[in-house]
């Protein structure tokens, strides 16, 4: 009975990743924050490997895991953290990178030459309207910084999660997810270390808030969420996760309003609703058996 709520719990946890970033960034710069998180992730997952007797990939599988990790955890998390650090509201950042299922569908249709269903074309149009409404709405940014740079890094994050997910689906099938995560986090750490050394002070204020945010991101996001994903994949529930990812942006916006007081006007509210409908329409499985779908459960962050 309780298992039917697991996909929604997973979505709630995934949404809270943006909140954890917003909580911790006042106390550490983005690359430094992510470097600490990646190192902590590696330590925790090495422990999980020992407990679960998971298999750490070697050879070509190791390389594939590192490429996927560089795209997913490096570009995606790096882009979102820098954008939020530049003042972008967590809800807006979640909404923009939450377009990943739509972008993935477009990439797959373009590469495979498949035809989009009418509902997907409608969803695409609704998505553009929704994003336009949100951008025209009144969402207060956290600081006066370069909004153009924030949007650029958000786009980089969207590219990272889109192609990282596609790469993982193509080249990381059959690889132990827990063991593979060790190399994914290691690859991301290799990206953030020189970035932090070259562009940041690497000063960290170890306040209770920062420690809580870091602990939440490592233990709840990177451990609990991925174990939930493993459970759902094992029991054939991963498709339900894919179909509920349209809830991530509004869930993030709700959490950001609850914790930080982030507000948006009626244009923003309508935009979030339309964007959620758009992702649902584009990623919804067709009724005909055997028809491909391009939605996929994202790896836990």
PDB file of C-alpha atoms in Angstrom:
ATOM      1  CA  UNK A   1       0.000   0.000   0.000  1.00  0.00           C
ATOM      2  CA  UNK A   2       2.733   2.448   0.975  1.00  0.00           C
ATOM      3  CA  UNK A   3       4.826   1.627  -2.099  1.00  0.00           C
ATOM      4  CA  UNK A   4       2.498   3.625  -4.352  1.00  0.00           C
ATOM      5  CA  UNK A   5       3.654   6.804  -2.583  1.00  0.00           C
ATOM      6  CA  UNK A   6       7.368   6.114  -3.139  1.00  0.00           C
ATOM      7  CA  UNK A   7       7.554   7.860  -6.571  1.00  0.00           C
ATOM      8  CA  UNK A   8       6.003  10.999  -5.083  1.00  0.00           C
ATOM      9  CA  UNK A   9       8.362  10.859  -2.101  1.00  0.00           C
ATOM     10  CA  UNK A  10      11.237  10.608  -4.549  1.00  0.00           C
ATOM     11  CA  UNK A  11      10.004  13.711  -6.390  1.00  0.00           C
ATOM     12  CA  UNK A  12       9.677  15.646  -3.108  1.00  0.00           C
ATOM     13  CA  UNK A  13      13.240  14.726  -2.169  1.00  0.00           C
ATOM     14  CA  UNK A  14      14.543  15.637  -5.625  1.00  0.00           C
ATOM     15  CA  UNK A  15      12.791  19.000  -5.391  1.00  0.00           C
ATOM     16  CA  UNK A  16      14.430  19.726  -2.035  1.00  0.00           C
ATOM     17  CA  UNK A  17      17.847  19.630  -3.687  1.00  0.00           C
ATOM     18  CA  UNK A  18      17.289  23.175  -4.949  1.00  0.00           C
ATOM     19  CA  UNK A  19      16.312  24.223  -1.418  1.00  0.00           C
ATOM     20  CA  UNK A  20      19.457  22.650   0.039  1.00  0.00           C
ATOM     21  CA  UNK A  21      21.564  24.578  -2.462  1.00  0.00           C
ATOM     22  CA  UNK A  22      19.829  27.837  -1.545  1.00  0.00           C
ATOM     23  CA  UNK A  23      20.397  27.127   2.156  1.00  0.00           C
ATOM     24  CA  UNK A  24      24.084  26.367   1.869  1.00  0.00           C
ATOM     25  CA  UNK A  25      25.317  28.833  -0.744  1.00  0.00           C
ATOM     26  CA  UNK A  26      25.467  31.868   1.594  1.00  0.00           C
ATOM     27  CA  UNK A  27      28.186  30.027   3.540  1.00  0.00           C
ATOM     28  CA  UNK A  28      30.312  28.580   0.713  1.00  0.00           C
ATOM     29  CA  UNK A  29      30.902  29.438  -2.919  1.00  0.00           C
ATOM     30  CA  UNK A  30      29.286  27.117  -5.492  1.00  0.00           C
ATOM     31  CA  UNK A  31      32.302  25.073  -6.648  1.00  0.00           C
ATOM     32  CA  UNK A  32      33.640  24.809  -3.093  1.00  0.00           C
ATOM     33  CA  UNK A  33      30.240  23.720  -1.779  1.00  0.00           C
ATOM     34  CA  UNK A  34      29.906  21.100  -4.509  1.00  0.00           C
ATOM     35  CA  UNK A  35      33.474  19.859  -4.041  1.00  0.00           C
ATOM     36  CA  UNK A  36      32.765  19.210  -0.356  1.00  0.00           C
ATOM     37  CA  UNK A  37      29.498  17.515  -1.261  1.00  0.00           C
ATOM     38  CA  UNK A  38      31.132  15.280  -3.881  1.00  0.00           C
ATOM     39  CA  UNK A  39      33.891  14.196  -1.480  1.00  0.00           C
ATOM     40  CA  UNK A  40      31.282  13.420   1.173  1.00  0.00           C
ATOM     41  CA  UNK A  41      29.228  11.514  -1.411  1.00  0.00           C
ATOM     42  CA  UNK A  42      32.232   9.412  -2.368  1.00  0.00           C
ATOM     43  CA  UNK A  43      32.889   8.502   1.264  1.00  0.00           C
ATOM     44  CA  UNK A  44      29.266   7.569   1.908  1.00  0.00           C
ATOM     45  CA  UNK A  45      28.934   5.528  -1.276  1.00  0.00           C
ATOM     46  CA  UNK A  46      32.152   3.633  -0.617  1.00  0.00           C
ATOM     47  CA  UNK A  47      30.560   2.653   2.688  1.00  0.00           C
ATOM     48  CA  UNK A  48      27.376   1.621   0.844  1.00  0.00           C
ATOM     49  CA  UNK A  49      29.445  -0.428  -1.598  1.00  0.00           C
ATOM     50  CA  UNK A  50      30.883  -2.354   1.339  1.00  0.00           C
ATOM     51  CA  UNK A  51      27.511  -2.809   3.042  1.00  0.00           C
ATOM     52  CA  UNK A  52      25.556  -3.761  -0.082  1.00  0.00           C
ATOM     53  CA  UNK A  53      28.480  -5.628  -1.634  1.00  0.00           C
ATOM     54  CA  UNK A  54      28.035  -3.567  -4.749  1.00  0.00           C
ATOM     55  CA  UNK A  55      30.398  -3.858  -7.679  1.00  0.00           C
ATOM     56  CA  UNK A  56      32.536  -0.857  -8.600  1.00  0.00           C
ATOM     57  CA  UNK A  57      32.858  -0.626 -12.399  1.00  0.00           C
ATOM     58  CA  UNK A  58      36.231  -1.001 -14.081  1.00  0.00           C
ATOM     59  CA  UNK A  59      37.596  -0.564 -17.578  1.00  0.00           C
ATOM     60  CA  UNK A  60      35.268   0.922 -20.176  1.00  0.00           C
ATOM     61  CA  UNK A  61      32.335   0.953 -17.744  1.00  0.00           C
ATOM     62  CA  UNK A  62      34.395   3.161 -15.415  1.00  0.00           C
ATOM     63  CA  UNK A  63      34.941   5.686 -18.221  1.00  0.00           C
ATOM     64  CA  UNK A  64      31.250   5.724 -19.102  1.00  0.00           C
ATOM     65  CA  UNK A  65      30.326   6.354 -15.462  1.00  0.00           C
ATOM     66  CA  UNK A  66      32.755   9.261 -15.248  1.00  0.00           C
ATOM     67  CA  UNK A  67      31.431  10.876 -18.446  1.00  0.00           C
ATOM     68  CA  UNK A  68      27.857  10.549 -17.174  1.00  0.00           C
ATOM     69  CA  UNK A  69      28.890  11.930 -13.791  1.00  0.00           C
ATOM     70  CA  UNK A  70      30.674  14.876 -15.371  1.00  0.00           C
ATOM     71  CA  UNK A  71      27.531  15.806 -17.285  1.00  0.00           C
ATOM     72  CA  UNK A  72      24.936  15.065 -14.597  1.00  0.00           C
ATOM     73  CA  UNK A  73      26.670  16.041 -11.375  1.00  0.00           C
ATOM     74  CA  UNK A  74      29.258  18.382 -12.837  1.00  0.00           C
ATOM     75  CA  UNK A  75      27.423  20.444 -15.445  1.00  0.00           C
ATOM     76  CA  UNK A  76      23.915  20.040 -14.037  1.00  0.00           C
ATOM     77  CA  UNK A  77      24.643  20.661 -10.367  1.00  0.00           C
ATOM     78  CA  UNK A  78      27.387  23.160 -11.155  1.00  0.00           C
ATOM     79  CA  UNK A  79      25.103  25.177 -13.401  1.00  0.00           C
ATOM     80  CA  UNK A  80      22.197  25.215 -10.962  1.00  0.00           C
ATOM     81  CA  UNK A  81      24.356  26.112  -7.949  1.00  0.00           C
ATOM     82  CA  UNK A  82      26.064  28.980  -9.765  1.00  0.00           C
ATOM     83  CA  UNK A  83      22.714  30.276 -11.049  1.00  0.00           C
ATOM     84  CA  UNK A  84      21.172  30.184  -7.573  1.00  0.00           C
ATOM     85  CA  UNK A  85      24.360  31.737  -6.200  1.00  0.00           C
ATOM     86  CA  UNK A  86      23.878  34.611  -8.660  1.00  0.00           C
ATOM     87  CA  UNK A  87      20.465  35.260  -7.137  1.00  0.00           C
ATOM     88  CA  UNK A  88      18.102  33.205  -9.301  1.00  0.00           C
ATOM     89  CA  UNK A  89      15.061  32.029  -7.291  1.00  0.00           C
ATOM     90  CA  UNK A  90      15.193  28.303  -6.544  1.00  0.00           C
ATOM     91  CA  UNK A  91      11.712  27.827  -8.021  1.00  0.00           C
ATOM     92  CA  UNK A  92      12.657  29.486 -11.303  1.00  0.00           C
ATOM     93  CA  UNK A  93      15.879  27.473 -11.565  1.00  0.00           C
ATOM     94  CA  UNK A  94      13.935  24.259 -10.962  1.00  0.00           C
ATOM     95  CA  UNK A  95      11.385  25.219 -13.601  1.00  0.00           C
ATOM     96  CA  UNK A  96      13.981  25.935 -16.295  1.00  0.00           C
ATOM     97  CA  UNK A  97      16.051  22.790 -15.766  1.00  0.00           C
ATOM     98  CA  UNK A  98      12.786  20.884 -15.280  1.00  0.00           C
ATOM     99  CA  UNK A  99      12.272  21.229 -19.019  1.00  0.00           C
ATOM    100  CA  UNK A 100      14.775  18.387 -19.412  1.00  0.00           C
ATOM    101  CA  UNK A 101      12.139  15.772 -20.405  1.00  0.00           C
ATOM    102  CA  UNK A 102      10.899  18.072 -23.165  1.00  0.00           C
ATOM    103  CA  UNK A 103      14.412  18.798 -24.450  1.00  0.00           C
ATOM    104  CA  UNK A 104      15.241  15.091 -24.264  1.00  0.00           C
ATOM    105  CA  UNK A 105      12.174  14.267 -26.347  1.00  0.00           C
ATOM    106  CA  UNK A 106      13.148  16.865 -28.954  1.00  0.00           C
ATOM    107  CA  UNK A 107      16.705  15.538 -29.140  1.00  0.00           C
ATOM    108  CA  UNK A 108      15.490  11.971 -29.505  1.00  0.00           C
ATOM    109  CA  UNK A 109      12.947  12.884 -32.161  1.00  0.00           C
ATOM    110  CA  UNK A 110      15.591  14.830 -34.066  1.00  0.00           C
ATOM    111  CA  UNK A 111      18.156  12.033 -33.913  1.00  0.00           C
ATOM    112  CA  UNK A 112      15.834   9.091 -34.446  1.00  0.00           C
ATOM    113  CA  UNK A 113      13.527  10.756 -36.964  1.00  0.00           C
ATOM    114  CA  UNK A 114      10.455   9.730 -34.993  1.00  0.00           C
ATOM    115  CA  UNK A 115       7.192  11.586 -35.290  1.00  0.00           C
ATOM    116  CA  UNK A 116       5.853  13.502 -32.352  1.00  0.00           C
ATOM    117  CA  UNK A 117       2.312  12.761 -31.280  1.00  0.00           C
ATOM    118  CA  UNK A 118      -0.271  15.522 -31.377  1.00  0.00           C
ATOM    119  CA  UNK A 119      -0.382  15.653 -27.576  1.00  0.00           C
ATOM    120  CA  UNK A 120       3.390  16.191 -27.529  1.00  0.00           C
ATOM    121  CA  UNK A 121       3.175  19.089 -29.968  1.00  0.00           C
ATOM    122  CA  UNK A 122       0.439  20.595 -27.795  1.00  0.00           C
ATOM    123  CA  UNK A 123       2.596  20.063 -24.719  1.00  0.00           C
ATOM    124  CA  UNK A 124       5.545  21.761 -26.400  1.00  0.00           C
ATOM    125  CA  UNK A 125       3.434  24.798 -27.268  1.00  0.00           C
ATOM    126  CA  UNK A 126       1.976  24.959 -23.757  1.00  0.00           C
ATOM    127  CA  UNK A 127       5.501  24.745 -22.335  1.00  0.00           C
ATOM    128  CA  UNK A 128       6.696  27.760 -24.300  1.00  0.00           C
ATOM    129  CA  UNK A 129       3.664  29.751 -23.150  1.00  0.00           C
ATOM    130  CA  UNK A 130       4.254  28.697 -19.549  1.00  0.00           C
ATOM    131  CA  UNK A 131       7.930  29.666 -19.541  1.00  0.00           C
ATOM    132  CA  UNK A 132       7.090  33.002 -21.153  1.00  0.00           C
ATOM    133  CA  UNK A 133       4.517  33.729 -18.428  1.00  0.00           C
ATOM    134  CA  UNK A 134       6.980  32.872 -15.656  1.00  0.00           C
ATOM    135  CA  UNK A 135       9.713  35.073 -17.143  1.00  0.00           C
ATOM    136  CA  UNK A 136       7.274  37.954 -17.538  1.00  0.00           C
ATOM    137  CA  UNK A 137       5.952  37.490 -14.020  1.00  0.00           C
ATOM    138  CA  UNK A 138       7.249  39.218 -10.913  1.00  0.00           C
ATOM    139  CA  UNK A 139       9.690  36.856  -9.181  1.00  0.00           C
ATOM    140  CA  UNK A 140      12.050  38.561  -6.753  1.00  0.00           C
ATOM    141  CA  UNK A 141      15.709  37.610  -7.188  1.00  0.00           C
ATOM    142  CA  UNK A 142      17.819  37.164  -4.067  1.00  0.00           C
ATOM    143  CA  UNK A 143      20.482  39.652  -5.112  1.00  0.00           C
ATOM    144  CA  UNK A 144      21.344  42.087  -7.850  1.00  0.00           C
ATOM    145  CA  UNK A 145      23.727  40.136 -10.013  1.00  0.00           C
ATOM    146  CA  UNK A 146      24.136  39.209 -13.621  1.00  0.00           C
ATOM    147  CA  UNK A 147      20.830  37.673 -14.617  1.00  0.00           C
ATOM    148  CA  UNK A 148      22.172  36.926 -18.071  1.00  0.00           C
ATOM    149  CA  UNK A 149      24.970  34.833 -16.538  1.00  0.00           C
ATOM    150  CA  UNK A 150      22.470  33.053 -14.284  1.00  0.00           C
ATOM    151  CA  UNK A 151      20.335  32.116 -17.286  1.00  0.00           C
ATOM    152  CA  UNK A 152      23.452  30.979 -19.153  1.00  0.00           C
ATOM    153  CA  UNK A 153      24.496  28.643 -16.336  1.00  0.00           C
ATOM    154  CA  UNK A 154      20.944  27.342 -16.063  1.00  0.00           C
ATOM    155  CA  UNK A 155      21.075  26.524 -19.767  1.00  0.00           C
ATOM    156  CA  UNK A 156      24.399  24.746 -19.165  1.00  0.00           C
ATOM    157  CA  UNK A 157      22.714  22.730 -16.395  1.00  0.00           C
ATOM    158  CA  UNK A 158      19.836  21.842 -18.724  1.00  0.00           C
ATOM    159  CA  UNK A 159      22.279  20.648 -21.384  1.00  0.00           C
ATOM    160  CA  UNK A 160      24.186  18.650 -18.783  1.00  0.00           C
ATOM    161  CA  UNK A 161      21.187  16.794 -17.355  1.00  0.00           C
ATOM    162  CA  UNK A 162      19.689  16.192 -20.815  1.00  0.00           C
ATOM    163  CA  UNK A 163      22.756  14.683 -22.464  1.00  0.00           C
ATOM    164  CA  UNK A 164      23.976  13.125 -19.227  1.00  0.00           C
ATOM    165  CA  UNK A 165      20.735  11.209 -18.873  1.00  0.00           C
ATOM    166  CA  UNK A 166      20.835  10.115 -22.515  1.00  0.00           C
ATOM    167  CA  UNK A 167      24.463   9.061 -22.178  1.00  0.00           C
ATOM    168  CA  UNK A 168      23.748   7.081 -19.028  1.00  0.00           C
ATOM    169  CA  UNK A 169      20.796   5.308 -20.662  1.00  0.00           C
ATOM    170  CA  UNK A 170      22.907   4.340 -23.671  1.00  0.00           C
ATOM    171  CA  UNK A 171      26.242   3.415 -22.096  1.00  0.00           C
ATOM    172  CA  UNK A 172      25.597   2.633 -18.425  1.00  0.00           C
ATOM    173  CA  UNK A 173      22.943  -0.065 -18.718  1.00  0.00           C
ATOM    174  CA  UNK A 174      23.716  -3.037 -16.504  1.00  0.00           C
ATOM    175  CA  UNK A 175      26.235  -1.143 -14.391  1.00  0.00           C
ATOM    176  CA  UNK A 176      25.710  -1.335 -10.638  1.00  0.00           C
ATOM    177  CA  UNK A 177      24.124   2.016  -9.725  1.00  0.00           C
ATOM    178  CA  UNK A 178      25.733   2.281  -6.292  1.00  0.00           C
ATOM    179  CA  UNK A 179      29.193   1.311  -7.519  1.00  0.00           C
ATOM    180  CA  UNK A 180      28.835   3.494 -10.605  1.00  0.00           C
ATOM    181  CA  UNK A 181      27.849   6.485  -8.472  1.00  0.00           C
ATOM    182  CA  UNK A 182      31.301   6.419  -6.844  1.00  0.00           C
ATOM    183  CA  UNK A 183      32.948   7.168 -10.190  1.00  0.00           C
ATOM    184  CA  UNK A 184      30.258   9.685 -11.126  1.00  0.00           C
ATOM    185  CA  UNK A 185      30.889  11.718  -7.980  1.00  0.00           C
ATOM    186  CA  UNK A 186      34.656  11.328  -8.423  1.00  0.00           C
ATOM    187  CA  UNK A 187      34.463  12.795 -11.940  1.00  0.00           C
ATOM    188  CA  UNK A 188      32.428  15.741 -10.674  1.00  0.00           C
ATOM    189  CA  UNK A 189      34.941  16.333  -7.872  1.00  0.00           C
ATOM    190  CA  UNK A 190      37.736  16.455 -10.463  1.00  0.00           C
ATOM    191  CA  UNK A 191      35.803  19.234 -12.209  1.00  0.00           C
ATOM    192  CA  UNK A 192      35.019  21.290  -9.115  1.00  0.00           C
ATOM    193  CA  UNK A 193      38.486  21.109  -7.516  1.00  0.00           C
ATOM    194  CA  UNK A 194      40.394  23.174 -10.115  1.00  0.00           C
ATOM    195  CA  UNK A 195      37.365  25.410 -10.600  1.00  0.00           C
ATOM    196  CA  UNK A 196      37.271  26.222  -6.893  1.00  0.00           C
ATOM    197  CA  UNK A 197      41.043  26.701  -6.711  1.00  0.00           C
ATOM    198  CA  UNK A 198      41.113  29.023  -9.716  1.00  0.00           C
ATOM    199  CA  UNK A 199      37.990  31.132  -9.212  1.00  0.00           C
ATOM    200  CA  UNK A 200      36.977  31.010  -5.526  1.00  0.00           C
ATOM    201  CA  UNK A 201      38.395  31.773  -2.090  1.00  0.00           C
ATOM    202  CA  UNK A 202      37.342  28.287  -0.839  1.00  0.00           C
ATOM    203  CA  UNK A 203      36.357  29.847   2.477  1.00  0.00           C
ATOM    204  CA  UNK A 204      33.608  27.856   4.219  1.00  0.00           C
ATOM    205  CA  UNK A 205      31.557  29.099   7.174  1.00  0.00           C
ATOM    206  CA  UNK A 206      30.660  25.925   9.051  1.00  0.00           C
ATOM    207  CA  UNK A 207      27.442  27.257  10.535  1.00  0.00           C
ATOM    208  CA  UNK A 208      24.643  24.952  11.733  1.00  0.00           C
ATOM    209  CA  UNK A 209      22.640  25.922   8.643  1.00  0.00           C
ATOM    210  CA  UNK A 210      25.463  24.975   6.277  1.00  0.00           C
ATOM    211  CA  UNK A 211      26.093  21.678   8.066  1.00  0.00           C
ATOM    212  CA  UNK A 212      22.376  20.876   7.908  1.00  0.00           C
ATOM    213  CA  UNK A 213      22.193  21.740   4.188  1.00  0.00           C
ATOM    214  CA  UNK A 214      25.278  19.644   3.408  1.00  0.00           C
ATOM    215  CA  UNK A 215      24.026  16.711   5.480  1.00  0.00           C
ATOM    216  CA  UNK A 216      20.618  16.867   3.798  1.00  0.00           C
ATOM    217  CA  UNK A 217      22.106  16.947   0.314  1.00  0.00           C
ATOM    218  CA  UNK A 218      24.503  14.074   0.990  1.00  0.00           C
ATOM    219  CA  UNK A 219      22.421  11.752   3.156  1.00  0.00           C
ATOM    220  CA  UNK A 220      18.881  12.457   1.979  1.00  0.00           C
ATOM    221  CA  UNK A 221      19.374  13.445  -1.666  1.00  0.00           C
ATOM    222  CA  UNK A 222      22.351  11.349  -2.661  1.00  0.00           C
ATOM    223  CA  UNK A 223      21.657   8.313  -0.466  1.00  0.00           C
ATOM    224  CA  UNK A 224      17.958   8.005   0.397  1.00  0.00           C
ATOM    225  CA  UNK A 225      16.788   9.212  -3.018  1.00  0.00           C
ATOM    226  CA  UNK A 226      19.053   6.853  -4.937  1.00  0.00           C
ATOM    227  CA  UNK A 227      18.064   3.913  -2.717  1.00  0.00           C
ATOM    228  CA  UNK A 228      14.414   4.728  -3.408  1.00  0.00           C
ATOM    229  CA  UNK A 229      15.232   4.779  -7.109  1.00  0.00           C
ATOM    230  CA  UNK A 230      16.963   1.406  -6.847  1.00  0.00           C
ATOM    231  CA  UNK A 231      13.919   0.003  -5.071  1.00  0.00           C
ATOM    232  CA  UNK A 232      11.564   1.326  -7.744  1.00  0.00           C
ATOM    233  CA  UNK A 233      13.706   0.039 -10.596  1.00  0.00           C
ATOM    234  CA  UNK A 234      13.848  -3.366  -8.941  1.00  0.00           C
ATOM    235  CA  UNK A 235      10.069  -3.464  -8.502  1.00  0.00           C
ATOM    236  CA  UNK A 236       9.222  -1.974 -11.895  1.00  0.00           C
ATOM    237  CA  UNK A 237       8.172   1.450 -10.597  1.00  0.00           C
ATOM    238  CA  UNK A 238      10.721   3.633 -12.390  1.00  0.00           C
ATOM    239  CA  UNK A 239       8.199   4.587 -15.075  1.00  0.00           C
ATOM    240  CA  UNK A 240       6.025   6.133 -12.388  1.00  0.00           C
ATOM    241  CA  UNK A 241       8.948   8.335 -11.340  1.00  0.00           C
ATOM    242  CA  UNK A 242       9.299   9.557 -14.920  1.00  0.00           C
ATOM    243  CA  UNK A 243       5.606  10.380 -15.154  1.00  0.00           C
ATOM    244  CA  UNK A 244       5.640  12.401 -11.929  1.00  0.00           C
ATOM    245  CA  UNK A 245       8.679  14.571 -12.709  1.00  0.00           C
ATOM    246  CA  UNK A 246       6.354  17.276 -13.968  1.00  0.00           C
ATOM    247  CA  UNK A 247       5.605  17.902 -10.282  1.00  0.00           C
ATOM    248  CA  UNK A 248       9.208  18.912  -9.472  1.00  0.00           C
ATOM    249  CA  UNK A 249       9.078  22.641 -10.392  1.00  0.00           C
ATOM    250  CA  UNK A 250       5.790  23.421  -8.577  1.00  0.00           C
ATOM    251  CA  UNK A 251       6.962  21.343  -5.597  1.00  0.00           C
ATOM    252  CA  UNK A 252      10.237  23.289  -5.510  1.00  0.00           C
ATOM    253  CA  UNK A 253       8.346  26.580  -5.791  1.00  0.00           C
ATOM    254  CA  UNK A 254       6.122  25.550  -2.877  1.00  0.00           C
ATOM    255  CA  UNK A 255       9.111  24.590  -0.738  1.00  0.00           C
ATOM    256  CA  UNK A 256      10.928  27.823  -1.638  1.00  0.00           C
ATOM    257  CA  UNK A 257       7.841  29.841  -0.677  1.00  0.00           C
ATOM    258  CA  UNK A 258       7.503  27.947   2.583  1.00  0.00           C
ATOM    259  CA  UNK A 259      11.154  28.284   3.624  1.00  0.00           C
ATOM    260  CA  UNK A 260      12.460  31.424   1.936  1.00  0.00           C
ATOM    261  CA  UNK A 261       9.281  33.350   1.186  1.00  0.00           C
ATOM    262  CA  UNK A 262       9.897  33.254  -2.557  1.00  0.00           C
ATOM    263  CA  UNK A 263       6.807  34.669  -4.213  1.00  0.00           C
ATOM    264  CA  UNK A 264       5.459  34.916  -7.726  1.00  0.00           C
ATOM    265  CA  UNK A 265       2.443  36.692  -9.144  1.00  0.00           C
ATOM    266  CA  UNK A 266      -0.500  35.247 -11.051  1.00  0.00           C
ATOM    267  CA  UNK A 267       1.563  35.118 -14.258  1.00  0.00           C
ATOM    268  CA  UNK A 268       4.186  33.020 -12.489  1.00  0.00           C
ATOM    269  CA  UNK A 269       1.583  30.712 -10.959  1.00  0.00           C
ATOM    270  CA  UNK A 270      -0.076  30.177 -14.329  1.00  0.00           C
ATOM    271  CA  UNK A 271       3.329  29.594 -15.932  1.00  0.00           C
ATOM    272  CA  UNK A 272       4.299  26.914 -13.405  1.00  0.00           C
ATOM    273  CA  UNK A 273       0.974  25.176 -13.979  1.00  0.00           C
ATOM    274  CA  UNK A 274       1.293  25.256 -17.764  1.00  0.00           C
ATOM    275  CA  UNK A 275       4.908  24.046 -17.634  1.00  0.00           C
ATOM    276  CA  UNK A 276       3.876  21.103 -15.463  1.00  0.00           C
ATOM    277  CA  UNK A 277       1.102  20.217 -17.923  1.00  0.00           C
ATOM    278  CA  UNK A 278       3.576  20.527 -20.806  1.00  0.00           C
ATOM    279  CA  UNK A 279       6.099  18.115 -19.276  1.00  0.00           C
ATOM    280  CA  UNK A 280       3.275  15.684 -18.481  1.00  0.00           C
ATOM    281  CA  UNK A 281       1.977  15.737 -22.063  1.00  0.00           C
ATOM    282  CA  UNK A 282       5.400  15.345 -23.648  1.00  0.00           C
ATOM    283  CA  UNK A 283       6.554  12.520 -21.377  1.00  0.00           C
ATOM    284  CA  UNK A 284       3.245  10.665 -21.049  1.00  0.00           C
ATOM    285  CA  UNK A 285       3.386   7.097 -22.240  1.00  0.00           C
ATOM    286  CA  UNK A 286       1.241   6.355 -25.299  1.00  0.00           C
ATOM    287  CA  UNK A 287      -1.614   3.908 -24.909  1.00  0.00           C
ATOM    288  CA  UNK A 288      -0.353   1.655 -27.694  1.00  0.00           C
ATOM    289  CA  UNK A 289       1.955  -1.019 -26.376  1.00  0.00           C
ATOM    290  CA  UNK A 290       5.464  -1.014 -27.744  1.00  0.00           C
ATOM    291  CA  UNK A 291       5.580   2.699 -28.538  1.00  0.00           C
ATOM    292  CA  UNK A 292       8.727   4.378 -27.291  1.00  0.00           C
ATOM    293  CA  UNK A 293       8.729   6.990 -24.578  1.00  0.00           C
ATOM    294  CA  UNK A 294      11.528   9.418 -23.991  1.00  0.00           C
ATOM    295  CA  UNK A 295      10.960  10.191 -20.339  1.00  0.00           C
ATOM    296  CA  UNK A 296      13.283   8.630 -17.845  1.00  0.00           C
ATOM    297  CA  UNK A 297      13.877   8.690 -14.138  1.00  0.00           C
ATOM    298  CA  UNK A 298      16.775  10.984 -13.476  1.00  0.00           C
ATOM    299  CA  UNK A 299      19.634   9.749 -11.345  1.00  0.00           C
ATOM    300  CA  UNK A 300      19.455  11.028  -7.798  1.00  0.00           C
ATOM    301  CA  UNK A 301      21.497  14.145  -7.223  1.00  0.00           C
TER     302      UNK A 301
END
